[in-house]
Amino acid sequence: MREEHKLVTGIHHVTSCVATAQEDIDFFTRVIGQRMIKQTVLFDGKAPIYHLYYANANAEIGTVMTTFPYRQDGRKGRRGSGQVATTAYSVNEDSLDFWVKHLSKYGVAHNGIEKRFGKNLIHFAHPAGLQFEIIGDNRDTRGGWTTDEINEANSVKGFHNVVMSVRETQAQHDYFVDALGFQKTNQEGDYIEYSIGEGGPGKTIVLRHDANLPQGSWTFGEGTVHHVALAVADDERQKELKLWLEGLGYTDASEQKDRNYFHSVYCRSPGGILTEFATCDIGFATDEPLAELGQKLQLPPWFESRREEIVAPLEPITVPAPR
Ligand SMILES: [Fe+2]
C-alpha cells in the first residue's frame, strides 16, 4: 500500500446547514441523543451564525456532527446530486426496535426497518429536511452518550458512513480510491460502498448513483449538508496529503484553516461534494473543561474582542445541562 493511502483514517465530522438553532439542539440532543459539545460561531464570512457541535460521550473524532443554523441569515439550500445525501449513525443491532418507537414518539417520519449491504437501518429526516439513517452494526464499540430516554445499549455510537449523491461515479471512485486510499468493498443497486483501513463504522463512505438528479447547491444554505471531513492525524500528515493531492492534479486543495479545535484543508471532490481533511490532535477541551463542553458560547481568540457584536444577533438558546 502507498504511504499516501495511509494518511486518511476515516470520517472526522459532518457539517450541515439547518434551520433554527433551538430546533436543531432539540433534535440532536433529544431525538438522536448526542452530547452537545460546543457552541461557537461560523468563522468564515460576515453572517452571524452559530456553529453547534454534537458528539458521543468522549467527544471523539468520527462522531462529531456540526451545524450552522442558517435561518438567521435566510439563505435556503437546494438538495440534489453533488452533495452528501444521507448521514448515517451506527447503533447496536438489537436496538433498532427501540429506535422505531423512539422516532415515532417524536413524530419523526420513517418507513420502519430497511436493509442495505446486509445491515438493518432506519431512514428519517431532520426537521430542516436533512436525511439521516441509523444502522445496526455491532462492530461499533464507541461509547454513546446517554439521555433520560436513551440508555447506553440503545445510544448512537458515532457515524457509520455518509452517502454521497453523484450523477457519475467514475471520477468520484478515482478520487476516493486512487487519491485517498479507500477500497471498493460492496455494491447494491445504485449504492457503492468504499472502505478505508479495516472499514466498518466511521471508515465507510457510500456513493449513490443518481444519474438524473439535478445538482444541489454548494453555498451554505438551510437544509443541505455543506461538507464531510475526513480525519488525518496532524499538521504534518495533512501537509503530505495536500501535496499528494496537488501532485495528482487536485490543485484546488485549499490552504490550511485554523478551526480552533482542528486544522482544516478543503478539496472539492469530482462529484461536486466538498471534502475536508481535519487534524485529530487538538480536540474540544482546549477552551472549556471536558465535563462542561457545550455549556457556554466559545469564540476563538481572534473573535474575542468583538464578542458583544457577534453574540447580539444570535437566537437565544437553551442547552441540556451536563450529566
Ligand atoms: Fe468542517
Coordinates of C-alpha atoms and ligand atoms in Angstrom, one line a residue:
M1 CA 0.0 0.0 0.0
R2 CA 1.2 3.5 -0.8
E3 CA 2.3 5.6 2.2
E4 CA -0.1 8.4 0.9
H5 CA -3.0 5.9 1.2
K6 CA -2.4 5.7 5.0
L7 CA -3.0 9.4 5.6
V8 CA -6.8 9.4 5.8
T9 CA -8.0 7.3 8.7
G10 CA -11.8 7.7 8.5
I11 CA -14.6 10.2 8.9
H12 CA -13.8 13.2 11.2
H13 CA -17.1 15.2 11.2
V14 CA -20.1 16.1 9.0
T15 CA -21.2 19.7 8.7
S16 CA -24.7 20.7 7.6
C17 CA -26.9 23.8 7.4
V18 CA -30.1 23.6 9.5
A19 CA -33.0 26.0 10.2
T20 CA -33.2 27.5 13.7
A21 CA -30.7 26.7 16.5
Q22 CA -33.1 25.6 19.2
E23 CA -34.9 23.1 16.9
D24 CA -31.5 21.7 15.9
I25 CA -30.3 21.4 19.5
D26 CA -33.5 19.6 20.5
F27 CA -33.3 17.2 17.5
F28 CA -29.6 16.2 18.1
T29 CA -29.7 16.1 21.9
R30 CA -33.2 14.6 22.5
V31 CA -34.1 12.7 19.3
I32 CA -30.7 11.4 18.2
G33 CA -29.3 11.6 21.8
Q34 CA -25.9 13.1 21.0
R35 CA -24.0 15.2 23.5
M36 CA -23.8 18.9 22.8
I37 CA -20.0 19.5 22.9
K38 CA -19.6 23.0 21.6
Q39 CA -21.4 26.3 20.8
T40 CA -19.4 28.7 18.8
V41 CA -19.9 30.7 15.5
L42 CA -19.2 30.3 11.8
F43 CA -15.6 31.5 11.3
D44 CA -16.0 32.3 7.6
G45 CA -17.7 35.3 6.0
K46 CA -19.6 38.0 7.9
A47 CA -23.1 36.5 8.7
P48 CA -23.6 36.0 12.4
I49 CA -24.3 32.2 12.5
Y50 CA -23.9 29.7 15.3
H51 CA -21.7 26.7 14.8
L52 CA -23.1 23.9 17.0
Y53 CA -21.2 20.7 17.7
Y54 CA -22.6 17.3 18.8
A55 CA -20.7 14.1 19.5
N56 CA -20.5 10.9 21.6
A57 CA -19.7 10.7 25.3
N58 CA -15.9 11.3 24.8
A59 CA -16.3 13.9 22.0
E60 CA -14.4 11.5 19.8
I61 CA -13.4 12.3 16.2
G62 CA -15.7 10.4 13.8
T63 CA -18.8 11.1 16.0
V64 CA -18.9 14.8 15.5
M65 CA -22.0 16.4 13.8
T66 CA -21.7 20.1 13.4
T67 CA -24.4 22.5 12.2
F68 CA -24.9 26.1 11.0
P69 CA -28.5 27.3 11.8
Y70 CA -28.9 29.3 8.6
R71 CA -32.5 30.5 9.2
Q72 CA -30.8 33.5 10.9
D73 CA -29.4 34.6 7.5
G74 CA -32.3 33.5 5.4
R75 CA -30.4 31.6 2.7
K76 CA -32.0 28.3 1.7
G77 CA -30.1 25.4 0.2
R78 CA -31.2 23.1 -2.6
R79 CA -30.7 19.4 -2.0
G80 CA -29.6 17.4 -5.0
S81 CA -26.7 15.5 -6.5
G82 CA -23.1 16.6 -5.8
Q83 CA -23.9 16.6 -2.1
V84 CA -23.8 14.3 0.9
A85 CA -27.4 12.9 0.7
T86 CA -27.5 11.0 3.9
T87 CA -25.6 10.9 7.2
A88 CA -25.7 7.5 8.9
Y89 CA -25.1 6.7 12.6
S90 CA -24.4 3.3 14.0
V91 CA -26.2 1.6 16.9
N92 CA -26.3 -1.9 18.4
E93 CA -28.1 -4.3 16.0
D94 CA -30.8 -5.2 18.6
S95 CA -31.6 -1.5 19.4
L96 CA -33.5 -0.9 16.1
D97 CA -36.9 -1.7 17.6
F98 CA -36.2 0.9 20.3
W99 CA -35.4 3.5 17.5
V100 CA -38.6 2.7 15.6
K101 CA -40.6 3.6 18.7
H102 CA -38.4 6.5 19.8
L103 CA -38.6 8.2 16.4
S104 CA -42.3 7.7 16.2
K105 CA -42.7 9.1 19.7
Y106 CA -41.1 12.4 18.5
G107 CA -43.3 12.4 15.3
V108 CA -40.2 11.8 13.1
A109 CA -41.5 10.1 9.8
H110 CA -39.7 6.8 8.8
N111 CA -40.5 3.6 6.9
G112 CA -39.6 1.2 9.6
I113 CA -36.6 -1.1 9.3
E114 CA -35.0 -1.4 5.8
K115 CA -31.9 -3.2 4.7
R116 CA -28.7 -2.3 2.7
F117 CA -25.4 -4.1 2.5
G118 CA -26.7 -6.7 4.8
K119 CA -27.4 -4.3 7.7
N120 CA -30.7 -3.2 9.1
L121 CA -31.3 0.5 9.1
I122 CA -34.0 3.2 9.6
H123 CA -34.1 6.2 7.3
F124 CA -35.6 9.5 8.6
A125 CA -35.3 13.3 8.3
H126 CA -34.1 16.2 10.4
P127 CA -36.8 19.0 10.7
A128 CA -34.7 21.1 8.2
G129 CA -35.1 18.2 5.7
L130 CA -31.6 16.7 6.1
Q131 CA -31.6 12.9 5.6
F132 CA -30.3 10.6 8.3
E133 CA -30.0 6.9 8.9
I134 CA -29.5 4.7 12.0
I135 CA -27.7 1.5 11.1
G136 CA -27.4 -1.6 13.3
D137 CA -23.7 -2.6 13.3
N138 CA -22.3 -4.4 16.4
R139 CA -18.7 -3.7 15.2
D140 CA -19.0 -0.2 16.7
T141 CA -17.7 -0.2 20.2
R142 CA -17.5 3.6 20.7
G143 CA -19.2 4.9 23.9
G144 CA -22.5 6.5 23.1
W145 CA -23.9 9.5 25.1
T146 CA -27.0 8.7 27.2
T147 CA -30.1 10.8 28.0
D148 CA -33.2 10.3 30.2
E149 CA -34.7 8.2 27.3
I150 CA -31.7 6.6 25.6
N151 CA -29.5 4.2 27.6
E152 CA -26.0 3.2 26.6
A153 CA -27.2 0.0 24.9
N154 CA -29.5 2.0 22.6
S155 CA -27.3 5.0 22.1
V156 CA -25.8 6.1 18.8
K157 CA -22.1 5.3 18.8
G158 CA -20.9 7.7 16.1
F159 CA -21.0 8.0 12.3
H160 CA -21.3 4.8 10.3
N161 CA -21.0 6.4 6.9
V162 CA -22.1 9.2 4.6
V163 CA -24.0 8.6 1.4
M164 CA -22.9 10.9 -1.4
S165 CA -25.2 11.5 -4.4
V166 CA -23.3 11.7 -7.7
R167 CA -24.5 11.9 -11.3
E168 CA -21.5 9.9 -12.4
T169 CA -19.4 7.5 -10.3
Q170 CA -16.1 7.0 -12.1
A171 CA -14.2 10.2 -11.2
Q172 CA -15.5 10.1 -7.7
H173 CA -14.3 6.5 -7.5
D174 CA -10.9 7.6 -8.7
Y175 CA -10.7 10.4 -6.0
F176 CA -11.6 8.1 -3.1
V177 CA -9.6 5.0 -4.3
D178 CA -6.5 6.4 -6.1
A179 CA -6.1 9.6 -4.2
L180 CA -7.4 8.9 -0.7
G181 CA -6.8 5.1 -0.3
F182 CA -10.3 3.8 0.0
Q183 CA -11.2 0.4 -1.5
K184 CA -14.5 -0.5 -3.2
T185 CA -16.0 -3.2 -0.9
N186 CA -19.6 -3.6 -1.9
Q187 CA -22.3 -2.7 -4.5
E188 CA -26.1 -3.0 -4.3
G189 CA -28.1 -1.4 -7.0
D190 CA -27.2 2.3 -7.2
Y191 CA -25.2 2.2 -3.9
I192 CA -21.5 1.5 -4.0
E193 CA -19.6 1.1 -0.7
Y194 CA -16.0 2.1 -0.1
S195 CA -13.9 1.4 3.0
I196 CA -10.7 2.7 4.4
G197 CA -8.5 0.7 6.8
E198 CA -10.5 -2.1 8.3
G199 CA -13.7 -0.5 7.2
G200 CA -17.0 -0.6 9.1
P201 CA -18.4 2.2 11.3
G202 CA -16.7 5.5 10.7
K203 CA -14.5 4.1 8.0
T204 CA -17.0 3.8 5.2
I205 CA -18.4 6.1 2.5
V206 CA -21.1 5.2 0.0
L207 CA -21.7 6.6 -3.4
R208 CA -25.3 6.7 -4.7
H209 CA -25.5 6.9 -8.5
D210 CA -28.3 9.4 -9.2
A211 CA -27.8 9.9 -12.9
N212 CA -30.8 12.2 -13.3
L213 CA -30.9 14.1 -10.1
P214 CA -30.3 17.8 -10.6
Q215 CA -27.2 19.3 -8.9
G216 CA -27.7 20.6 -5.4
S217 CA -26.4 24.0 -4.2
W218 CA -22.8 24.4 -2.9
T219 CA -23.3 27.5 -0.8
F220 CA -24.2 27.5 2.9
G221 CA -28.0 27.2 2.9
E222 CA -30.7 25.8 5.1
G223 CA -31.4 22.1 4.6
T224 CA -28.2 20.9 3.0
V225 CA -25.0 19.1 4.0
H226 CA -22.1 21.5 3.4
H227 CA -19.2 19.0 3.6
V228 CA -17.8 15.8 5.0
A229 CA -14.5 16.0 6.8
L230 CA -12.1 13.1 6.8
A231 CA -9.5 12.5 9.6
V232 CA -5.8 13.0 9.3
A233 CA -3.6 12.7 12.4
D234 CA -1.8 16.0 12.4
D235 CA -0.5 19.0 10.5
E236 CA 2.4 17.0 9.1
R237 CA 0.2 14.3 7.6
Q238 CA -2.3 16.9 6.4
K239 CA 0.5 18.7 4.5
E240 CA 1.7 15.4 3.0
L241 CA -1.9 14.7 1.8
K242 CA -2.3 18.2 0.3
L243 CA 1.0 17.9 -1.6
W244 CA -0.1 14.4 -2.8
L245 CA -3.5 15.7 -4.0
E246 CA -1.9 18.7 -5.8
G247 CA 0.6 16.3 -7.4
L248 CA -2.3 14.2 -8.8
G249 CA -3.8 17.4 -10.2
Y250 CA -6.3 18.2 -7.5
T251 CA -4.8 21.7 -7.3
D252 CA -7.8 23.2 -5.6
A253 CA -6.8 21.7 -2.2
S254 CA -7.2 24.9 0.0
E255 CA -4.6 26.5 2.3
Q256 CA -4.8 25.3 5.9
K257 CA -7.6 27.0 8.0
D258 CA -7.5 27.2 11.8
R259 CA -10.8 25.9 13.1
N260 CA -9.6 26.2 16.8
Y261 CA -10.4 22.6 17.6
F262 CA -8.6 21.2 14.5
H263 CA -6.8 22.4 11.4
S264 CA -8.5 22.0 8.0
V265 CA -7.7 21.7 4.4
Y266 CA -10.6 21.6 1.9
C267 CA -10.8 20.0 -1.6
R268 CA -13.8 19.8 -3.9
S269 CA -14.3 16.2 -5.0
P270 CA -15.0 15.4 -8.7
G271 CA -18.6 14.5 -7.9
G272 CA -19.2 18.0 -6.5
I273 CA -19.1 17.2 -2.8
L274 CA -16.8 19.3 -0.7
T275 CA -14.4 17.2 1.3
E276 CA -12.3 18.4 4.2
F277 CA -9.2 16.9 5.8
A278 CA -9.2 17.8 9.5
T279 CA -6.5 17.0 12.1
C280 CA -7.1 14.9 15.2
D281 CA -4.5 16.2 17.7
I282 CA -6.2 19.4 19.2
G283 CA -9.7 18.4 20.4
F284 CA -12.6 20.1 22.1
A285 CA -11.3 20.6 25.6
T286 CA -9.0 23.4 24.7
D287 CA -11.3 26.3 25.8
E288 CA -13.6 24.6 28.4
P289 CA -13.3 21.6 30.6
L290 CA -14.3 18.2 29.2
A291 CA -17.2 17.9 31.8
E292 CA -18.7 21.2 30.8
L293 CA -18.4 21.0 27.0
G294 CA -21.1 22.9 25.1
Q295 CA -22.5 24.9 28.0
K296 CA -21.2 28.3 27.0
L297 CA -20.7 30.2 23.8
Q298 CA -17.0 29.9 22.9
L299 CA -15.2 32.3 20.5
P300 CA -11.8 31.7 19.0
P301 CA -9.1 34.1 20.4
W302 CA -9.3 36.2 17.2
F303 CA -13.0 37.0 17.7
E304 CA -13.0 37.6 21.5
S305 CA -12.6 41.4 21.2
R306 CA -15.8 41.5 19.1
R307 CA -17.8 39.2 21.4
E308 CA -20.8 41.6 22.1
E309 CA -21.2 42.5 18.4
I310 CA -21.1 38.8 17.4
V311 CA -23.4 37.4 20.1
A312 CA -26.1 40.2 19.9
P313 CA -27.9 39.0 16.8
L314 CA -27.8 35.3 17.7
E315 CA -31.0 33.4 18.7
P316 CA -31.2 32.7 22.5
I317 CA -30.8 29.0 23.1
T318 CA -31.2 26.5 26.0
V319 CA -28.8 23.6 26.0
P320 CA -29.1 20.4 28.1
A321 CA -27.4 20.5 31.5
P322 CA -24.2 18.5 32.0
R323 CA -24.8 14.8 33.1
Ligands
FE1 FE -15.8 21.0 8.7

